[in-house]
mmCIF file of C-alpha atoms in Angstrom:
data_model
loop_
_atom_site.group_PDB
_atom_site.id
_atom_site.type_symbol
_atom_site.label_atom_id
_atom_site.label_comp_id
_atom_site.label_asym_id
_atom_site.label_seq_id
_atom_site.Cartn_x
_atom_site.Cartn_y
_atom_site.Cartn_z
ATOM 1 C CA MET A 1 29.775 99.269 93.244
ATOM 2 C CA THR A 2 32.694 97.640 95.021
ATOM 3 C CA LEU A 3 34.037 99.258 98.182
ATOM 4 C CA PHE A 4 37.625 98.827 99.312
ATOM 5 C CA ASP A 5 40.109 100.420 101.605
ATOM 6 C CA GLU A 6 42.940 101.896 99.596
ATOM 7 C CA ASN A 7 45.204 101.565 102.589
ATOM 8 C CA VAL A 8 44.806 97.837 102.771
ATOM 9 C CA SER A 9 46.981 95.603 100.567
ATOM 10 C CA VAL A 10 45.329 92.485 99.119
ATOM 11 C CA VAL A 11 47.746 89.568 98.933
ATOM 12 C CA PRO A 12 46.742 86.436 96.932
ATOM 13 C CA ALA A 13 46.652 83.223 98.872
ATOM 14 C CA PRO A 14 49.853 81.192 98.374
ATOM 15 C CA ARG A 15 49.618 78.359 95.810
ATOM 16 C CA ARG A 16 49.799 74.911 97.259
ATOM 17 C CA ARG A 17 52.929 73.101 96.196
ATOM 18 C CA ARG A 18 52.347 69.759 94.495
ATOM 19 C CA SER A 19 53.514 66.817 96.492
ATOM 20 C CA ARG A 20 56.649 65.018 95.430
ATOM 21 C CA SER A 21 54.632 61.921 94.505
ATOM 22 C CA THR A 22 52.296 63.972 92.296
ATOM 23 C CA VAL A 23 55.198 65.571 90.448
ATOM 24 C CA PHE A 24 56.832 62.184 89.989
ATOM 25 C CA GLY A 25 53.573 60.738 88.642
ATOM 26 C CA LEU A 26 53.146 63.560 86.121
ATOM 27 C CA TRP A 27 56.702 63.214 84.900
ATOM 28 C CA SER A 28 56.277 59.427 84.625
ATOM 29 C CA LEU A 29 53.121 59.884 82.581
ATOM 30 C CA ALA A 30 54.856 62.348 80.280
ATOM 31 C CA VAL A 31 57.843 60.030 79.777
ATOM 32 C CA ALA A 32 55.568 57.022 79.173
ATOM 33 C CA THR A 33 53.605 59.024 76.596
ATOM 34 C CA LEU A 34 56.801 59.988 74.784
ATOM 35 C CA ILE A 35 58.053 56.398 74.838
ATOM 36 C CA LEU A 36 54.729 55.102 73.505
ATOM 37 C CA PHE A 37 54.790 57.720 70.760
ATOM 38 C CA ALA A 38 58.351 56.735 69.813
ATOM 39 C CA LEU A 39 57.472 53.035 69.796
ATOM 40 C CA THR A 40 54.810 53.620 67.145
ATOM 41 C CA PHE A 41 57.647 54.396 64.732
ATOM 42 C CA LEU A 42 60.251 51.853 65.836
ATOM 43 C CA PRO A 43 60.510 48.522 63.964
ATOM 44 C CA SER A 44 59.941 45.301 65.879
ATOM 45 C CA PRO A 45 61.223 41.717 65.490
ATOM 46 C CA TYR A 46 57.668 40.357 65.209
ATOM 47 C CA VAL A 47 54.844 39.936 62.699
ATOM 48 C CA ILE A 48 51.128 39.415 63.252
ATOM 49 C CA GLN A 49 49.114 36.417 62.069
ATOM 50 C CA GLN A 50 45.407 37.029 61.535
ATOM 51 C CA PRO A 51 42.461 35.333 59.790
ATOM 52 C CA GLY A 52 42.641 35.555 56.012
ATOM 53 C CA PRO A 53 40.141 35.021 53.193
ATOM 54 C CA VAL A 54 37.797 32.025 53.397
ATOM 55 C CA LEU A 55 36.976 30.206 50.152
ATOM 56 C CA ASN A 56 34.282 27.613 49.468
ATOM 57 C CA THR A 57 35.835 24.717 47.537
ATOM 58 C CA LEU A 58 32.391 24.005 46.070
ATOM 59 C CA GLY A 59 32.003 27.584 44.877
ATOM 60 C CA THR A 60 34.038 30.085 42.919
ATOM 61 C CA SER A 61 37.288 31.951 43.352
ATOM 62 C CA PRO A 62 38.652 35.093 41.670
ATOM 63 C CA ASN A 63 41.330 34.339 39.093
ATOM 64 C CA ALA A 64 44.328 36.546 38.267
ATOM 65 C CA ASP A 65 42.058 38.829 36.220
ATOM 66 C CA GLY A 66 39.542 39.185 39.037
ATOM 67 C CA GLU A 67 36.933 37.024 37.296
ATOM 68 C CA GLU A 68 34.958 34.522 39.367
ATOM 69 C CA VAL A 69 35.680 30.969 38.171
ATOM 70 C CA PRO A 70 34.838 27.548 39.673
ATOM 71 C CA LEU A 71 37.450 26.751 42.311
ATOM 72 C CA ILE A 72 37.347 23.053 41.369
ATOM 73 C CA THR A 73 36.440 21.729 37.930
ATOM 74 C CA VAL A 74 36.221 18.075 36.864
ATOM 75 C CA PRO A 75 35.115 16.678 33.495
ATOM 76 C CA ASN A 76 31.673 15.075 33.246
ATOM 77 C CA GLU A 77 30.766 16.469 36.648
ATOM 78 C CA GLU A 78 28.038 14.377 38.283
ATOM 79 C CA ASP A 79 27.474 16.686 41.187
ATOM 80 C CA THR A 80 24.264 18.553 41.864
ATOM 81 C CA PRO A 81 24.610 22.095 43.245
ATOM 82 C CA SER A 82 25.481 21.899 46.926
ATOM 83 C CA ALA A 83 23.274 23.604 49.489
ATOM 84 C CA GLY A 84 26.194 23.729 51.925
ATOM 85 C CA GLN A 85 29.820 24.788 51.932
ATOM 86 C CA LEU A 86 33.239 23.173 52.335
ATOM 87 C CA ASP A 87 35.448 26.110 53.266
ATOM 88 C CA LEU A 88 39.214 26.250 53.068
ATOM 89 C CA LEU A 89 40.865 28.751 55.397
ATOM 90 C CA THR A 90 43.849 31.027 55.111
ATOM 91 C CA VAL A 91 46.046 33.105 57.402
ATOM 92 C CA GLN A 92 47.301 36.572 56.567
ATOM 93 C CA VAL A 93 50.616 37.866 57.857
ATOM 94 C CA ASN A 94 50.838 41.532 58.772
ATOM 95 C CA GLY A 95 54.471 42.504 58.224
ATOM 96 C CA ASN A 96 57.614 41.044 56.705
ATOM 97 C CA ARG A 97 61.376 41.498 57.023
ATOM 98 C CA GLU A 98 61.229 44.723 55.061
ATOM 99 C CA ARG A 99 58.419 46.223 57.186
ATOM 100 C CA THR A 100 57.476 44.853 60.573
ATOM 101 C CA PRO A 101 54.440 46.056 62.571
ATOM 102 C CA SER A 102 54.915 48.855 65.098
ATOM 103 C CA TRP A 103 54.948 48.131 68.808
ATOM 104 C CA LEU A 104 51.540 49.764 69.098
ATOM 105 C CA GLU A 105 50.116 47.390 66.487
ATOM 106 C CA LEU A 106 51.650 44.464 68.364
ATOM 107 C CA ALA A 107 50.098 45.639 71.641
ATOM 108 C CA LEU A 108 46.652 45.770 70.046
ATOM 109 C CA ALA A 109 47.105 42.312 68.471
ATOM 110 C CA TRP A 110 48.289 40.830 71.768
ATOM 111 C CA PHE A 111 44.844 41.326 73.307
ATOM 112 C CA ASP A 112 42.934 40.016 70.254
ATOM 113 C CA PRO A 113 42.335 36.225 70.512
ATOM 114 C CA SER A 114 41.942 35.948 66.734
ATOM 115 C CA ARG A 115 45.459 37.244 66.119
ATOM 116 C CA ALA A 116 48.916 36.029 67.137
ATOM 117 C CA VAL A 117 52.222 37.847 67.585
ATOM 118 C CA VAL A 118 55.087 35.651 66.363
ATOM 119 C CA PRO A 119 58.835 36.202 65.768
ATOM 120 C CA VAL A 120 59.557 37.320 62.226
ATOM 121 C CA ASP A 121 62.184 34.537 61.903
ATOM 122 C CA ARG A 122 59.471 31.906 62.290
ATOM 123 C CA ILE A 123 57.605 33.155 59.222
ATOM 124 C CA PHE A 124 60.480 34.649 57.239
ATOM 125 C CA PRO A 125 63.667 32.631 57.930
ATOM 126 C CA SER A 126 66.916 34.570 57.973
ATOM 127 C CA GLY A 127 68.330 34.909 54.482
ATOM 128 C CA GLN A 128 64.975 34.340 52.787
ATOM 129 C CA SER A 129 63.314 37.274 51.070
ATOM 130 C CA THR A 130 59.578 37.824 50.865
ATOM 131 C CA GLU A 131 59.731 36.970 47.162
ATOM 132 C CA GLN A 132 61.534 33.698 47.879
ATOM 133 C CA ARG A 133 58.959 32.814 50.524
ATOM 134 C CA ASN A 134 56.111 33.503 48.105
ATOM 135 C CA THR A 135 57.767 31.323 45.459
ATOM 136 C CA GLU A 136 58.196 28.493 47.955
ATOM 137 C CA ASN A 137 54.578 28.750 49.100
ATOM 138 C CA ALA A 138 53.365 28.715 45.498
ATOM 139 C CA ALA A 139 55.284 25.472 44.908
ATOM 140 C CA LEU A 140 53.817 23.969 48.091
ATOM 141 C CA MET A 141 50.324 24.943 46.932
ATOM 142 C CA SER A 142 50.894 23.281 43.553
ATOM 143 C CA ASP A 143 52.130 20.074 45.200
ATOM 144 C CA SER A 144 49.184 20.183 47.609
ATOM 145 C CA GLN A 145 46.677 20.341 44.770
ATOM 146 C CA LEU A 146 48.336 17.390 43.035
ATOM 147 C CA GLU A 147 48.424 15.222 46.149
ATOM 148 C CA ALA A 148 44.845 16.189 47.048
ATOM 149 C CA SER A 149 43.709 15.165 43.566
ATOM 150 C CA ALA A 150 45.498 11.823 43.879
ATOM 151 C CA ALA A 151 44.055 11.196 47.373
ATOM 152 C CA ALA A 152 40.527 12.056 46.244
ATOM 153 C CA LEU A 153 40.676 9.883 43.146
ATOM 154 C CA ARG A 154 42.040 6.958 45.125
ATOM 155 C CA ALA A 155 39.220 7.389 47.635
ATOM 156 C CA LEU A 156 36.884 7.081 44.649
ATOM 157 C CA ASP A 157 38.629 3.792 43.679
ATOM 158 C CA TYR A 158 40.638 5.159 40.753
ATOM 159 C CA ASP A 159 44.089 3.712 40.077
ATOM 160 C CA VAL A 160 46.591 6.571 40.415
ATOM 161 C CA PRO A 161 50.214 5.555 39.642
ATOM 162 C CA GLN A 162 52.930 7.676 41.260
ATOM 163 C CA ASP A 163 56.611 8.346 40.543
ATOM 164 C CA ILE A 164 59.516 9.925 42.437
ATOM 165 C CA VAL A 165 60.670 12.857 40.331
ATOM 166 C CA VAL A 166 63.777 15.038 40.607
ATOM 167 C CA GLY A 167 62.319 18.518 41.048
ATOM 168 C CA THR A 168 65.477 20.515 41.842
ATOM 169 C CA VAL A 169 69.237 19.950 41.553
ATOM 170 C CA ASP A 170 71.752 21.827 43.710
ATOM 171 C CA ASP A 171 74.532 22.985 41.380
ATOM 172 C CA ALA A 172 77.023 22.469 44.221
ATOM 173 C CA GLY A 173 75.443 19.254 45.527
ATOM 174 C CA ALA A 174 76.524 15.627 45.315
ATOM 175 C CA ALA A 175 74.260 14.808 42.335
ATOM 176 C CA ALA A 176 75.236 17.832 40.209
ATOM 177 C CA GLY A 177 76.028 16.638 36.699
ATOM 178 C CA VAL A 178 74.610 13.187 37.470
ATOM 179 C CA LEU A 179 70.888 13.692 37.974
ATOM 180 C CA GLU A 180 68.740 16.065 35.914
ATOM 181 C CA LEU A 181 65.400 17.766 36.378
ATOM 182 C CA GLY A 182 62.563 15.396 35.535
ATOM 183 C CA ASP A 183 64.517 12.182 36.186
ATOM 184 C CA VAL A 184 62.278 9.497 37.684
ATOM 185 C CA VAL A 185 63.908 7.447 40.466
ATOM 186 C CA THR A 186 62.654 3.858 40.435
ATOM 187 C CA SER A 187 65.019 2.062 42.837
ATOM 188 C CA VAL A 188 67.837 2.643 45.325
ATOM 189 C CA ASP A 189 70.596 0.022 45.571
ATOM 190 C CA GLY A 190 68.357 -2.426 43.742
ATOM 191 C CA THR A 191 65.309 -1.928 46.013
ATOM 192 C CA PRO A 192 62.205 -0.445 44.329
ATOM 193 C CA VAL A 193 61.000 2.826 45.901
ATOM 194 C CA THR A 194 57.627 4.537 45.649
ATOM 195 C CA THR A 195 57.930 7.368 48.198
ATOM 196 C CA VAL A 196 60.424 10.146 48.877
ATOM 197 C CA ASP A 197 60.829 8.917 52.463
ATOM 198 C CA GLU A 198 61.994 5.523 51.185
ATOM 199 C CA VAL A 199 64.752 7.211 49.182
ATOM 200 C CA ARG A 200 65.816 9.361 52.132
ATOM 201 C CA SER A 201 65.874 6.374 54.475
ATOM 202 C CA ALA A 202 68.026 4.347 52.071
ATOM 203 C CA VAL A 203 70.499 7.223 51.720
ATOM 204 C CA GLN A 204 70.794 7.658 55.520
ATOM 205 C CA THR A 205 71.224 3.919 56.026
ATOM 206 C CA GLY A 206 74.182 3.948 53.629
ATOM 207 C CA ALA A 207 75.954 6.448 55.924
ATOM 208 C CA GLY A 208 77.855 8.107 53.090
ATOM 209 C CA ALA A 209 78.486 5.078 50.894
ATOM 210 C CA PRO A 210 77.863 5.554 47.143
ATOM 211 C CA VAL A 211 74.195 5.070 46.277
ATOM 212 C CA SER A 212 73.096 3.324 43.079
ATOM 213 C CA LEU A 213 69.956 4.881 41.601
ATOM 214 C CA ALA A 214 67.879 3.371 38.819
ATOM 215 C CA ILE A 215 66.317 6.230 36.866
ATOM 216 C CA ASP A 216 64.023 6.803 33.913
ATOM 217 C CA ARG A 217 65.090 9.799 31.827
ATOM 218 C CA ASN A 218 62.755 10.698 28.994
ATOM 219 C CA GLY A 219 61.695 7.071 28.652
ATOM 220 C CA ALA A 220 65.236 5.635 28.725
ATOM 221 C CA GLU A 221 66.227 3.580 31.779
ATOM 222 C CA SER A 222 69.722 3.724 33.253
ATOM 223 C CA SER A 223 71.658 3.441 36.500
ATOM 224 C CA VAL A 224 73.775 6.158 38.091
ATOM 225 C CA SER A 225 75.891 6.377 41.245
ATOM 226 C CA VAL A 226 75.895 9.304 43.670
ATOM 227 C CA THR A 227 78.055 9.681 46.792
ATOM 228 C CA PRO A 228 76.028 11.571 49.441
ATOM 229 C CA ARG A 229 77.573 14.434 51.392
ATOM 230 C CA LEU A 230 77.146 15.071 55.102
ATOM 231 C CA SER A 231 75.333 18.359 55.699
ATOM 232 C CA ASP A 232 73.713 20.228 58.554
ATOM 233 C CA VAL A 233 69.908 20.305 58.287
ATOM 234 C CA ASN A 234 68.122 22.239 61.042
ATOM 235 C CA GLY A 235 70.903 21.433 63.486
ATOM 236 C CA GLN A 236 71.131 17.754 62.532
ATOM 237 C CA GLN A 237 73.755 16.012 60.421
ATOM 238 C CA GLN A 238 72.238 14.235 57.415
ATOM 239 C CA TRP A 239 73.531 12.575 54.258
ATOM 240 C CA LEU A 240 72.194 14.406 51.201
ATOM 241 C CA LEU A 241 72.159 13.771 47.464
ATOM 242 C CA GLY A 242 71.736 17.456 46.736
ATOM 243 C CA VAL A 243 68.414 17.132 44.947
ATOM 244 C CA GLY A 244 64.801 17.942 45.741
ATOM 245 C CA LEU A 245 62.508 14.977 45.181
ATOM 246 C CA THR A 246 58.765 15.248 44.633
ATOM 247 C CA LEU A 247 55.983 12.836 43.792
ATOM 248 C CA GLY A 248 54.564 12.833 40.290
ATOM 249 C CA PHE A 249 51.140 11.345 39.577
ATOM 250 C CA ASP A 250 49.510 10.045 36.440
ATOM 251 C CA LEU A 251 45.994 11.279 37.150
ATOM 252 C CA PRO A 252 43.268 9.387 35.259
ATOM 253 C CA VAL A 253 40.948 12.403 35.572
ATOM 254 C CA ASP A 254 41.805 15.970 34.600
ATOM 255 C CA VAL A 255 41.090 17.781 37.868
ATOM 256 C CA LYS A 256 41.541 21.551 37.682
ATOM 257 C CA ILE A 257 41.904 23.729 40.791
ATOM 258 C CA GLN A 258 41.927 27.487 40.290
ATOM 259 C CA ILE A 259 42.911 29.632 43.253
ATOM 260 C CA ASN A 260 44.804 32.911 43.243
ATOM 261 C CA ASN A 261 47.090 34.600 45.797
ATOM 262 C CA VAL A 262 47.008 31.670 48.223
ATOM 263 C CA GLY A 263 50.111 29.625 49.007
ATOM 264 C CA GLY A 264 51.217 26.746 51.196
ATOM 265 C CA PRO A 265 49.990 23.165 51.619
ATOM 266 C CA SER A 266 47.333 23.540 54.332
ATOM 267 C CA ALA A 267 44.264 23.478 52.036
ATOM 268 C CA GLY A 268 45.006 19.951 50.815
ATOM 269 C CA MET A 269 42.338 18.102 52.789
ATOM 270 C CA MET A 270 39.603 20.556 51.822
ATOM 271 C CA PHE A 271 40.640 20.323 48.146
ATOM 272 C CA ALA A 272 40.278 16.537 48.366
ATOM 273 C CA LEU A 273 36.817 16.776 49.935
ATOM 274 C CA GLY A 274 35.731 19.281 47.294
ATOM 275 C CA ILE A 275 36.918 17.010 44.484
ATOM 276 C CA ILE A 276 35.065 14.023 45.951
ATOM 277 C CA ASP A 277 31.874 16.082 46.240
ATOM 278 C CA LYS A 278 32.227 17.285 42.642
ATOM 279 C CA MET A 279 32.724 13.741 41.351
ATOM 280 C CA SER A 280 29.954 12.129 43.400
ATOM 281 C CA PRO A 281 26.183 12.369 43.114
ATOM 282 C CA GLY A 282 24.442 14.085 45.983
ATOM 283 C CA ASP A 283 25.781 16.578 48.498
ATOM 284 C CA LEU A 284 28.560 15.699 50.945
ATOM 285 C CA THR A 285 27.649 18.616 53.205
ATOM 286 C CA GLY A 286 23.968 17.831 53.728
ATOM 287 C CA GLY A 287 23.374 21.556 53.389
ATOM 288 C CA GLN A 288 25.682 22.365 56.314
ATOM 289 C CA HIS A 289 28.413 25.023 56.467
ATOM 290 C CA ILE A 290 31.632 23.113 57.180
ATOM 291 C CA ALA A 291 35.180 24.469 57.332
ATOM 292 C CA GLY A 292 38.493 22.708 57.802
ATOM 293 C CA THR A 293 42.217 22.670 57.301
ATOM 294 C CA GLY A 294 45.095 20.222 57.024
ATOM 295 C CA THR A 295 47.733 19.021 54.626
ATOM 296 C CA ILE A 296 47.170 15.765 52.781
ATOM 297 C CA ASP A 297 49.335 13.247 50.989
ATOM 298 C CA ALA A 298 48.375 10.941 48.162
ATOM 299 C CA ALA A 299 47.672 8.137 50.651
ATOM 300 C CA GLY A 300 45.045 10.302 52.356
ATOM 301 C CA ASN A 301 46.982 11.103 55.530
ATOM 302 C CA VAL A 302 46.074 14.478 57.040
ATOM 303 C CA GLY A 303 48.897 16.530 58.564
ATOM 304 C CA GLY A 304 49.193 19.502 60.877
ATOM 305 C CA ILE A 305 49.323 23.122 59.781
ATOM 306 C CA GLY A 306 50.209 26.550 61.152
ATOM 307 C CA GLY A 307 47.883 29.298 62.339
ATOM 308 C CA ILE A 308 45.007 27.041 63.321
ATOM 309 C CA ARG A 309 43.701 29.446 65.978
ATOM 310 C CA GLN A 310 43.377 32.193 63.390
ATOM 311 C CA LYS A 311 41.629 29.730 61.080
ATOM 312 C CA LEU A 312 39.135 28.815 63.792
ATOM 313 C CA TYR A 313 38.112 32.461 64.104
ATOM 314 C CA GLY A 314 38.099 32.874 60.328
ATOM 315 C CA ALA A 315 35.737 29.913 60.016
ATOM 316 C CA ARG A 316 33.461 31.248 62.752
ATOM 317 C CA ASP A 317 33.340 34.704 61.191
ATOM 318 C CA ALA A 318 32.488 33.187 57.792
ATOM 319 C CA GLY A 319 29.451 31.449 59.306
ATOM 320 C CA ALA A 320 30.740 27.870 59.595
ATOM 321 C CA THR A 321 29.319 25.794 62.439
ATOM 322 C CA TRP A 322 31.506 22.700 61.989
ATOM 323 C CA PHE A 323 35.304 22.518 61.823
ATOM 324 C CA LEU A 324 37.641 19.695 60.745
ATOM 325 C CA ALA A 325 41.013 20.011 62.501
ATOM 326 C CA PRO A 326 44.107 17.840 62.036
ATOM 327 C CA ARG A 327 44.667 15.676 65.090
ATOM 328 C CA ALA A 328 48.266 16.902 65.100
ATOM 329 C CA ASN A 329 46.978 20.408 65.923
ATOM 330 C CA CYS A 330 44.697 19.428 68.814
ATOM 331 C CA GLY A 331 47.125 20.820 71.387
ATOM 332 C CA GLU A 332 46.646 24.300 69.867
ATOM 333 C CA VAL A 333 42.873 23.898 69.554
ATOM 334 C CA VAL A 334 41.945 22.955 73.118
ATOM 335 C CA GLY A 335 40.828 26.037 75.017
ATOM 336 C CA HIS A 336 40.805 28.242 71.919
ATOM 337 C CA VAL A 337 37.569 27.297 70.130
ATOM 338 C CA PRO A 338 35.363 30.362 69.561
ATOM 339 C CA ASP A 339 31.700 30.163 70.501
ATOM 340 C CA GLY A 340 29.357 28.904 67.806
ATOM 341 C CA ILE A 341 31.600 26.310 66.193
ATOM 342 C CA ARG A 342 32.180 22.606 66.927
ATOM 343 C CA VAL A 343 35.520 20.939 66.208
ATOM 344 C CA PHE A 344 36.220 17.350 65.149
ATOM 345 C CA SER A 345 39.757 15.941 64.883
ATOM 346 C CA VAL A 346 40.812 13.942 61.840
ATOM 347 C CA SER A 347 43.945 12.047 60.833
ATOM 348 C CA THR A 348 42.924 10.762 57.407
ATOM 349 C CA LEU A 349 40.679 11.641 54.504
ATOM 350 C CA GLN A 350 38.419 8.765 55.526
ATOM 351 C CA ASP A 351 38.082 10.344 58.995
ATOM 352 C CA SER A 352 36.882 13.551 57.332
ATOM 353 C CA LEU A 353 34.394 11.717 55.160
ATOM 354 C CA LYS A 354 33.073 9.932 58.250
ATOM 355 C CA VAL A 355 32.476 13.268 59.994
ATOM 356 C CA LEU A 356 30.647 14.642 56.939
ATOM 357 C CA GLU A 357 28.520 11.509 56.722
ATOM 358 C CA THR A 358 27.563 11.717 60.408
ATOM 359 C CA ILE A 359 26.652 15.404 60.138
ATOM 360 C CA ARG A 360 24.707 14.796 56.930
ATOM 361 C CA ASP A 361 22.760 11.820 58.260
ATOM 362 C CA GLY A 362 22.103 13.254 61.719
ATOM 363 C CA GLY A 363 24.197 10.551 63.386
ATOM 364 C CA ASP A 364 25.827 10.413 66.797
ATOM 365 C CA LEU A 365 28.205 13.375 66.766
ATOM 366 C CA ASP A 366 29.357 12.653 70.314
ATOM 367 C CA ALA A 367 30.900 9.408 69.064
ATOM 368 C CA LEU A 368 33.268 11.290 66.744
ATOM 369 C CA PRO A 369 36.827 12.195 67.817
ATOM 370 C CA THR A 370 37.306 15.778 68.933
ATOM 371 C CA CYS A 371 40.107 17.904 70.328
ATOM 372 C CA ASP A 372 40.091 17.609 74.112
ATOM 373 C CA ALA A 373 42.497 16.916 76.935
ATOM 374 C CA THR A 374 42.375 13.185 76.163
ATOM 375 C CA SER A 375 43.264 13.625 72.484
ATOM 376 C CA VAL A 376 46.143 15.958 73.367
ATOM 377 C CA ALA A 377 47.552 13.536 75.948
ATOM 378 C CA GLY A 378 47.344 10.653 73.503
ATOM 379 C CA SER A 379 48.835 12.466 70.530
#
């Protein structure tokens, strides 16, 4: 039983007032929470690059119907089943102009070394829709496969003739009504040409003067004249014919590459290595798991690509222990190689074959070029 004096009033102790700094801190936390919540719904001007699917060029790939088919097929294949892998790597983009990642997603990606936050304009140029970008990347993939096939066959001592073909014609360009799709350009101002760069150089040298082009149209040879127009290209003034030129190849071997939902030119080098393995006895990999990336032209030159840091992590996560990187990308590689993978830099298809040979034969790996401070300074 509790005893109390009814004549005594009990007064609760006064509540301590929070200090001004405490109140300010609580309000700041509340405001920050509201801002963070709002940011999860606000669009951003960025997208996220992250590792994408990894495909073994010596294995299979799902076609448009979801069926597994050989990624590379050649007639009269001499190859024995490979115990190793030659992986091509891809990069996925989270977001597009129609839907960019939230600020919260960007914050999480910022602290993930396998992902990169990049301006949306870098991936999706202003005025280009997602559908247009996909169409462009599909065309680049098709060209990459053709050039990789030509490079591989030439490395195997096949004769692979090439032509300069008109692939697109700008209806408002200088050559509209003069050149047609499929025309083969054989000379400029009387000088034979075999590469697109030779045509471009001749046009620039003329500084706007009419250009005489010898062409082959459906087997009939003729000569036409086009007066280039001065146009702005990426902030530079250039003389243009108003056509898109590509290389066409007369492949002596029917190489078939089947890959679905992958665009761009960056798998070219790995396609070429896969083709060479398929058309050669033995195993190029020596049973090793090798990944790589890089564009390639018909002469076997390996070029730089985008998203190489994401591809390094994609290769590591897929189990690769060796990585072939374009020398042009060494500046992005140094300091960003994940544990468990060793990188070699290459500039040509022959460089890549040399690396594979050294790995396969247990040679001196330290003698091979790699991406380090020296290679970056000398690039």
